[in-house]
Coordinates of C-alpha atoms in Angstrom, one line a residue:
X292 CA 52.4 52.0 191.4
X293 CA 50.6 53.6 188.4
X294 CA 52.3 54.0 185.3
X295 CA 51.1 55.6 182.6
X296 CA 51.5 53.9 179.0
X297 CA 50.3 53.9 175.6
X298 CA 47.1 52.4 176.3
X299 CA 46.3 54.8 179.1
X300 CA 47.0 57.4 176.4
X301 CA 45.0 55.8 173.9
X302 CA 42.0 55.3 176.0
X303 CA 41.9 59.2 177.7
X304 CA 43.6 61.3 175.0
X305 CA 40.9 63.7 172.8
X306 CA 42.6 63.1 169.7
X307 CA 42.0 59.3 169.8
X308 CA 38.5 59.5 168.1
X309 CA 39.5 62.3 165.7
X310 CA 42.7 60.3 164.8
X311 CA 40.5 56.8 164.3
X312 CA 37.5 58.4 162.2
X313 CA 40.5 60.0 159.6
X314 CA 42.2 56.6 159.6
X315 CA 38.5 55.2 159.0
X316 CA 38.2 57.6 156.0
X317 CA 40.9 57.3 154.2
X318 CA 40.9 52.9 154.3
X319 CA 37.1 53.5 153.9
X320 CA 36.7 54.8 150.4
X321 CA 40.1 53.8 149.1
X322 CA 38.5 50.6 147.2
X323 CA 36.7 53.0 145.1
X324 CA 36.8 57.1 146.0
X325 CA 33.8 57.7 143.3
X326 CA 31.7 55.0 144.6
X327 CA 28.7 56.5 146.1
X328 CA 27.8 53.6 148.4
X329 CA 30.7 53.2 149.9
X330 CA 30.5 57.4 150.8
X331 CA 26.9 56.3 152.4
X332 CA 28.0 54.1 154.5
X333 CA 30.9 56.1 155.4
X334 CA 28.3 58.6 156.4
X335 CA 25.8 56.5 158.8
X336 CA 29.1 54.7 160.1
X337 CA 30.4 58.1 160.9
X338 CA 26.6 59.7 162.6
X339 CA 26.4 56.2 164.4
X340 CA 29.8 57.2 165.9
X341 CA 28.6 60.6 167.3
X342 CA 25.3 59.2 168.3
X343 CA 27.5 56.6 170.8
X344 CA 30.1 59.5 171.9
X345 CA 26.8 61.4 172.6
X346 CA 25.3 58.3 174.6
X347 CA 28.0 58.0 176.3
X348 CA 28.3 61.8 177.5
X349 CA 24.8 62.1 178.4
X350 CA 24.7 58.7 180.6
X351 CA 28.3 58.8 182.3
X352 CA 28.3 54.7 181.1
X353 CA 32.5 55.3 181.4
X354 CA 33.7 56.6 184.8
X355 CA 36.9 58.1 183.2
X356 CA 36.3 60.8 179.8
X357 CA 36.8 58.3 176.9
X358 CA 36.0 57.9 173.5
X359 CA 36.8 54.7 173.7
X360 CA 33.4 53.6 172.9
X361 CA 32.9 55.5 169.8
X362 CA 36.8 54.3 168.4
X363 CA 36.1 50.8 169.1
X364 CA 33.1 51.0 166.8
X365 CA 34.6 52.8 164.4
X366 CA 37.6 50.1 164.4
X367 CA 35.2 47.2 164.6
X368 CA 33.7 48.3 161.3
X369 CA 36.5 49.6 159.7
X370 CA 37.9 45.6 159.7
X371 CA 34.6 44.4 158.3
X372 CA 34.8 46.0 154.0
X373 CA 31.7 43.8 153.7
X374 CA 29.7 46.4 155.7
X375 CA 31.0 49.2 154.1
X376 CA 28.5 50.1 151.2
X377 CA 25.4 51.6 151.9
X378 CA 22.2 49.7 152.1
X379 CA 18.9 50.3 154.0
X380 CA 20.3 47.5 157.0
X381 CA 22.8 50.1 158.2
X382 CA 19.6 52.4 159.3
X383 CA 19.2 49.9 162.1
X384 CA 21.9 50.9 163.7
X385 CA 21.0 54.4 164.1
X386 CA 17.6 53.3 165.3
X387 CA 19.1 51.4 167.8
X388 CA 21.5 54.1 169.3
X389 CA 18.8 56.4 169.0
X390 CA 16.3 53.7 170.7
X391 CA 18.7 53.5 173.8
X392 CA 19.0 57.3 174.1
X393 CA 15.1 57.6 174.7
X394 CA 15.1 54.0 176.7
X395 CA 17.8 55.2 179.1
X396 CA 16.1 58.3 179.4
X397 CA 13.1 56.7 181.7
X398 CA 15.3 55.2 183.7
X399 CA 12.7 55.4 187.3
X400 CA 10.8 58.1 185.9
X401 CA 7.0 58.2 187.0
X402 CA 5.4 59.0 184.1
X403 CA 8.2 57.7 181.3
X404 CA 5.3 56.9 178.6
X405 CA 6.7 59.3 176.2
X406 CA 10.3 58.1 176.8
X407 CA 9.4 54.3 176.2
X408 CA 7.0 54.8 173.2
X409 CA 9.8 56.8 171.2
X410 CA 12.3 54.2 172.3
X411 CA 10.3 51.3 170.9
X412 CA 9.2 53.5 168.0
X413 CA 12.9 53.8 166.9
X414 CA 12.9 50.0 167.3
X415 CA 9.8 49.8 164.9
X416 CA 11.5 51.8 162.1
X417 CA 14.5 49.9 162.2
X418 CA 12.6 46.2 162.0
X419 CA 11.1 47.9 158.5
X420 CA 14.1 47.6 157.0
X421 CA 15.3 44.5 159.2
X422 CA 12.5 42.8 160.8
X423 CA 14.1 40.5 163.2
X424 CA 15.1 43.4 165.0
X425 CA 11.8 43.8 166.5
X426 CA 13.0 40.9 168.5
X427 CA 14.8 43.5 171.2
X428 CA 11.2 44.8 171.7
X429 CA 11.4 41.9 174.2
X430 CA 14.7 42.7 175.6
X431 CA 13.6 46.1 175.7
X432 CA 10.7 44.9 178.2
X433 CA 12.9 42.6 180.3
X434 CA 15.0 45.6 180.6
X435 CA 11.8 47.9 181.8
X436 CA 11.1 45.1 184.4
X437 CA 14.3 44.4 186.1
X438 CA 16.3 47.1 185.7
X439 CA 14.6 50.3 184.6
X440 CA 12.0 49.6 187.4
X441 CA 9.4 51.3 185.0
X442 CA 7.3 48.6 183.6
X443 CA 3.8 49.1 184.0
X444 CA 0.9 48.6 182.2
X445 CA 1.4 52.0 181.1
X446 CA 4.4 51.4 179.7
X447 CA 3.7 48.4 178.4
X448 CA 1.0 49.8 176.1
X449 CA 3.0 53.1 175.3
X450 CA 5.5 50.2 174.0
X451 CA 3.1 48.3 171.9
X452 CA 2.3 51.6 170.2
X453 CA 5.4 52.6 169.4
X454 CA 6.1 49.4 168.0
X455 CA 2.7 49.4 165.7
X456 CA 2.9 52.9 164.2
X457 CA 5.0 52.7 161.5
X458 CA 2.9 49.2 160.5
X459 CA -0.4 51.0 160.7
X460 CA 1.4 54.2 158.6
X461 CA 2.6 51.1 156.3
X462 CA -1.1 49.1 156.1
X463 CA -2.2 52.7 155.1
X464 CA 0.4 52.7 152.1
X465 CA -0.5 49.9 151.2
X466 CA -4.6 50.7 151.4
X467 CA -4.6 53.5 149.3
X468 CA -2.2 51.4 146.6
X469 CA -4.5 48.8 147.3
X470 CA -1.8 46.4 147.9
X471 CA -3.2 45.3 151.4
X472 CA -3.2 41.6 150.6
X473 CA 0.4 41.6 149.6
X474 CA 2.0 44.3 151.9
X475 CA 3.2 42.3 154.9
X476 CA 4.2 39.2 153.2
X477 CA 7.6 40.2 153.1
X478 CA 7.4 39.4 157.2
X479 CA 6.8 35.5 156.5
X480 CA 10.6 34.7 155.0
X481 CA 12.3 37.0 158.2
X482 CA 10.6 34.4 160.7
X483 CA 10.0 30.9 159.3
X484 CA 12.2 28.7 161.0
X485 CA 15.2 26.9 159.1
X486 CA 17.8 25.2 160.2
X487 CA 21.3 27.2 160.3
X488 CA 23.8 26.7 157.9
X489 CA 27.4 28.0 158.6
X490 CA 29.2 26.3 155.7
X491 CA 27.9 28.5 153.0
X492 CA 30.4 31.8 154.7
X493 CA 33.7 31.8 154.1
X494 CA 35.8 31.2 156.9
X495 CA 37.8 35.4 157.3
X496 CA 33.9 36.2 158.0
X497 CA 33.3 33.6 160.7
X498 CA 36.9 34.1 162.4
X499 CA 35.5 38.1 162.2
X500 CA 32.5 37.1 163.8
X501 CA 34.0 34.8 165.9
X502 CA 36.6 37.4 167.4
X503 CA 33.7 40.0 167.7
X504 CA 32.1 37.5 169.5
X505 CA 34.7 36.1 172.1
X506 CA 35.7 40.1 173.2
X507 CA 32.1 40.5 174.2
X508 CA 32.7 37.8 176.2
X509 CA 35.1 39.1 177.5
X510 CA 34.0 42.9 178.1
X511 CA 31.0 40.6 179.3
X512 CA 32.6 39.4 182.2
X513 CA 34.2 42.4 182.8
X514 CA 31.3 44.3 183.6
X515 CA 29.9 41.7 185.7
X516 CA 33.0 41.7 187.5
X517 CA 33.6 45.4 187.8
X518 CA 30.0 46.8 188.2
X519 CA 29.9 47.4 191.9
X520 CA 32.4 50.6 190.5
X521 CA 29.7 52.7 188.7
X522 CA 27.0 54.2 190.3
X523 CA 23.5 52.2 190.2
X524 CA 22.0 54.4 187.7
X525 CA 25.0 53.6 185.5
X526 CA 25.2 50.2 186.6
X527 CA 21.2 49.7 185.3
X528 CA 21.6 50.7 182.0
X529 CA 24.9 48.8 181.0
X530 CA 23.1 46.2 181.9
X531 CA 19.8 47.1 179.5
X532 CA 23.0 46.8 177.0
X533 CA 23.8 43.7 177.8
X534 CA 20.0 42.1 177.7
X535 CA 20.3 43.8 174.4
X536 CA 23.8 42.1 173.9
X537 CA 22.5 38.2 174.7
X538 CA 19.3 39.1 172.5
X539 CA 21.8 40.1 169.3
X540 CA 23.8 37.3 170.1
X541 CA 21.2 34.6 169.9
X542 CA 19.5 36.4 166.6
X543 CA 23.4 35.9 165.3
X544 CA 23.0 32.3 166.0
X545 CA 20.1 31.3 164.6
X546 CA 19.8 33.7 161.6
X547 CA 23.8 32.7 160.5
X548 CA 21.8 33.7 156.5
X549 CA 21.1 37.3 157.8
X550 CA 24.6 37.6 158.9
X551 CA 25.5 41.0 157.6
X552 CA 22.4 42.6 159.2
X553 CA 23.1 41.3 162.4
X554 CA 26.5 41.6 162.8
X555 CA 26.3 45.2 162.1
X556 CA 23.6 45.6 164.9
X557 CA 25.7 43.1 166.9
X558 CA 29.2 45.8 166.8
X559 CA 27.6 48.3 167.3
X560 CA 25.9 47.1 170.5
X561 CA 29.4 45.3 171.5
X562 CA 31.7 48.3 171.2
X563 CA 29.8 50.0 174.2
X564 CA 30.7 47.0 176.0
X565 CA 34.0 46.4 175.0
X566 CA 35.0 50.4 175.0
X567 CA 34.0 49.9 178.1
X568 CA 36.7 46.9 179.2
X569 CA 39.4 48.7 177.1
X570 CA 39.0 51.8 178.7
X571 CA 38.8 50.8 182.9
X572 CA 40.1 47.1 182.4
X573 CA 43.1 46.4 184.9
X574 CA 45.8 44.0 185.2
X575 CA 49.4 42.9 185.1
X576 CA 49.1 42.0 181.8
X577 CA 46.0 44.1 180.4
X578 CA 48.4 46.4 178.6
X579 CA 49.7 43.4 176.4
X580 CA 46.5 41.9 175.6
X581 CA 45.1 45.7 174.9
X582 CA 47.7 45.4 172.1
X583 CA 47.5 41.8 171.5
X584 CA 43.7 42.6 170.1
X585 CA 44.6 46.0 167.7
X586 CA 47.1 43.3 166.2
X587 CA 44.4 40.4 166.0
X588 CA 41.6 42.9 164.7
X589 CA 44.1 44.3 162.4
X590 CA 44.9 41.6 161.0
X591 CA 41.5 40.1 160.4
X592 CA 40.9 43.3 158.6
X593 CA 44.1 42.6 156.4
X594 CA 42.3 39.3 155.8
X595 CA 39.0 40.3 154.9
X596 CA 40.0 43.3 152.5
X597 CA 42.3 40.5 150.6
X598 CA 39.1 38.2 150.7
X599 CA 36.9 40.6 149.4
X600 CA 39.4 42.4 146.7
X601 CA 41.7 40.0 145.6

């Protein structure tokens, strides 16, 4: 028999999101209310938010009305202080949001050129400030192939020059300072290979990481499980997210000295998944372990802010 409890409310009430982005301000720029970094990220952290409730709302990705997605971003970062202040990195999130909203937009369309070379445009811009991202350019195309059913070679070049504009508009910087020679160096430190070293992070950031890690997992499974549910259409893209997901996971892996970059990509990508378990996940027990996580995240967050300021 259904019952409804706290998490039920949680998950469908309208005053969840509103109630988590005030709780997100007020933690956000206690360290230091006249720092203006820490207002910046605030900002993006806050737009990155609406772009997901937005994604969400446009693409039906939960079956029930949620914010679920949108809160469990917003809780995932608010745990993480060592994201909080602005820097050019926290762009690539937005780029990737907005990447997905163009991506999911060609979803079988005939003529989706448009759609795909604005979606791998947004992937461009963010790889300027972070340019491992360009790695889900690849995803991207996997995604196209298999469950987008759009790849051509159409597509394919409408791809390639999305991904090349903002280099070409750079190499034309770069001309008239006549810096050519020098402009694209900056590319050979991102992708020589080294071997990872984990030792050098303290261990609240790799627990963090580590718990981020084992719920997408989790909300991993779970939409394996539970995906004959959704519709096909909605079905197709959560999986585009999770091509995405496996591609983030293995930059996270290998690139343990660009950490901060890719973990932010790596929650934001996440908390579509795992807003998604949260919010139509079932079981005797679900309710417990719903809370069993707020307590676990919580308390990494308790962790990391007495790391970081103590």
């Amino acid at each position: 028999m259904y019952t409804h409890s706290f998490r039920n409310t949680i998950v469908s009430s309208s005053f969840t999101l509103p109630v988590m982005a005030v709780l997100t301000l007020v933690l956000w720029v206690l360290p230091g209310m006249a720092d203006s970094t820490l207002w910046g990220g605030l900002a993006i952290t806050m737009l990155t938010a609406y772009l997901i409730m937005e994604l969400n709302n446009r693409n039906a990705l939960l079956r029930i009305r949620s914010r679920m997605m949108s809160t469990t971003f917003l809780f995932m970062m608010l745990v993480c202080p060592t994201l909080h202040c602005w820097n050019i990195d926290a762009l690539t999130v937005v780029c990737l949001i907005a990447a997905y909203f163009t991506l999911f937009a060609s979803y079988q369309k005939y003529r989706c050129e448009g759609y795909i070379f604005h979606a791998f445009l947004f992937v461009s811009m963010g790889s300027m400030a972070f340019p491992p991202m360009l790695v889900l350019a690849l995803a991207f195309y996997v995604s196209m192939l298999f469950q987008l059913r759009n790849f051509n070679w159409r597509t394919f070049m409408a791809g390639i020059f999305g991904l090349t504009l903002p280099y070409w508009a750079y190499a034309a910087y770069a001309i008239w300072n006549n810096q050519l020679d020098t402009a694209f160096l900056y590319l050979d430190e991102w992708f020589t290979p080294i071997m990872p070293d984990y030792s050098r992070f303290p261990p609240n950031q790799l627990a963090t990481a580590g718990a981020i890690m084992f719920w997408a997992l989790l909300a991993l499974i779970h939409t394996f499980r539970t995906a004959y549910n959704d519709k096909i259409r909605t079905r197709m893209l959560s999986y585009v997210i999770v091509t995405v997901e496996f591609t983030l996971a293995v930059l996270l892996a290998v690139l343990p000295h660009c950490l901060e970059s890719t973990i932010h990509l790596f929650i934001a990508n996440t908390s579509l998944l795992v807003g998604h378990y949260f919010a139509l996940g079932k079981g005797r027990f679900f309710n417990a372990w719903f809370y069993l996580t707020i307590l676990v995240f919580a308390g990494l967050g308790v962790w990391n802010y007495l790391s970081l300021y103590l």
